[in-house]
PDB file of C-alpha atoms in Angstrom:
ATOM      1  CA  MET V   1       0.000   0.000   0.000  1.00  0.00           C
ATOM      2  CA  LYS V   2       2.885   2.355   0.689  1.00  0.00           C
ATOM      3  CA  ASP V   3       4.108   2.033  -2.891  1.00  0.00           C
ATOM      4  CA  VAL V   4       0.633   2.568  -4.323  1.00  0.00           C
ATOM      5  CA  ALA V   5       0.132   5.633  -2.118  1.00  0.00           C
ATOM      6  CA  ALA V   6       3.465   7.098  -3.200  1.00  0.00           C
ATOM      7  CA  ALA V   7       2.790   6.419  -6.892  1.00  0.00           C
ATOM      8  CA  ALA V   8      -0.688   7.955  -6.660  1.00  0.00           C
ATOM      9  CA  GLY V   9       0.377  10.882  -4.479  1.00  0.00           C
ATOM     10  CA  VAL V  10      -2.162  10.066  -1.766  1.00  0.00           C
ATOM     11  CA  SER V  11      -2.132   8.756   1.785  1.00  0.00           C
ATOM     12  CA  ILE V  12      -2.093   5.092   2.716  1.00  0.00           C
ATOM     13  CA  LYS V  13      -5.562   5.594   4.229  1.00  0.00           C
ATOM     14  CA  THR V  14      -6.872   6.784   0.847  1.00  0.00           C
ATOM     15  CA  VAL V  15      -5.461   3.662  -0.804  1.00  0.00           C
ATOM     16  CA  SER V  16      -7.105   1.590   1.929  1.00  0.00           C
ATOM     17  CA  ARG V  17     -10.454   3.287   1.313  1.00  0.00           C
ATOM     18  CA  VAL V  18     -10.248   2.587  -2.421  1.00  0.00           C
ATOM     19  CA  VAL V  19      -9.123  -1.031  -2.006  1.00  0.00           C
ATOM     20  CA  ASN V  20     -11.872  -1.679   0.554  1.00  0.00           C
ATOM     21  CA  GLY V  21     -14.558  -0.058  -1.596  1.00  0.00           C
ATOM     22  CA  GLU V  22     -15.379   2.747   0.822  1.00  0.00           C
ATOM     23  CA  ASP V  23     -17.198   5.709  -0.687  1.00  0.00           C
ATOM     24  CA  GLN V  24     -15.396   8.652   0.977  1.00  0.00           C
ATOM     25  CA  VAL V  25     -13.059   9.039  -2.029  1.00  0.00           C
ATOM     26  CA  SER V  26     -13.700  11.385  -4.933  1.00  0.00           C
ATOM     27  CA  PRO V  27     -14.059   9.744  -8.353  1.00  0.00           C
ATOM     28  CA  GLY V  28     -10.873  11.416  -9.624  1.00  0.00           C
ATOM     29  CA  THR V  29      -8.772  10.272  -6.687  1.00  0.00           C
ATOM     30  CA  ARG V  30     -10.268   6.790  -6.907  1.00  0.00           C
ATOM     31  CA  GLN V  31      -9.211   6.590 -10.562  1.00  0.00           C
ATOM     32  CA  VAL V  32      -5.653   7.724  -9.797  1.00  0.00           C
ATOM     33  CA  VAL V  33      -5.352   5.088  -7.068  1.00  0.00           C
ATOM     34  CA  GLU V  34      -6.872   2.355  -9.234  1.00  0.00           C
ATOM     35  CA  ASP V  35      -4.432   3.237 -12.031  1.00  0.00           C
ATOM     36  CA  ALA V  36      -1.505   2.967  -9.596  1.00  0.00           C
ATOM     37  CA  VAL V  37      -2.841  -0.366  -8.301  1.00  0.00           C
ATOM     38  CA  LEU V  38      -2.918  -1.750 -11.838  1.00  0.00           C
ATOM     39  CA  ARG V  39       0.448  -0.274 -12.828  1.00  0.00           C
ATOM     40  CA  LEU V  40       2.176  -1.690  -9.752  1.00  0.00           C
ATOM     41  CA  GLY V  41       0.301  -5.000  -9.743  1.00  0.00           C
ATOM     42  CA  TYR V  42      -0.909  -4.511  -6.182  1.00  0.00           C
ATOM     43  CA  VAL V  43      -2.896  -7.448  -4.828  1.00  0.00           C
ATOM     44  CA  ARG V  44      -4.721  -7.190  -1.525  1.00  0.00           C
ATOM     45  CA  ASN V  45      -3.476  -9.698   1.046  1.00  0.00           C
ATOM     46  CA  GLU V  46      -6.697 -11.389   2.139  1.00  0.00           C
ATOM     47  CA  HIS V  47      -4.945 -13.237   4.974  1.00  0.00           C
ATOM     48  CA  ALA V  48      -3.725  -9.968   6.475  1.00  0.00           C
ATOM     49  CA  ALA V  49      -7.176  -8.416   6.044  1.00  0.00           C
ATOM     50  CA  ALA V  50      -8.817 -11.372   7.786  1.00  0.00           C
ATOM     51  CA  LEU V  51      -6.280 -11.212  10.602  1.00  0.00           C
ATOM     52  CA  ARG V  52      -6.910  -7.511  11.020  1.00  0.00           C
ATOM     53  CA  ARG V  53     -10.683  -8.060  11.243  1.00  0.00           C
ATOM     54  CA  THR V  54     -10.119 -10.751  13.894  1.00  0.00           C
ATOM     55  CA  VAL V  55      -7.809  -8.551  15.970  1.00  0.00           C
ATOM     56  CA  ASP V  56     -10.111  -5.503  15.783  1.00  0.00           C
ATOM     57  CA  ARG V  57     -13.041  -7.348  17.348  1.00  0.00           C
TER      58      ARG V  57
END
């Protein structure tokens, strides 16, 4: 996520919002982040996401 954020010129939280499908991101910013995700080949780590959900409970 750090690399995607740097490439897109946004915060890691913004990348997180886009990757998680949250709607607090403007369409333009979302597109920039999605382009960076594709360009860098970012793939969300589902195991880490599941672990995070378990720990946050």
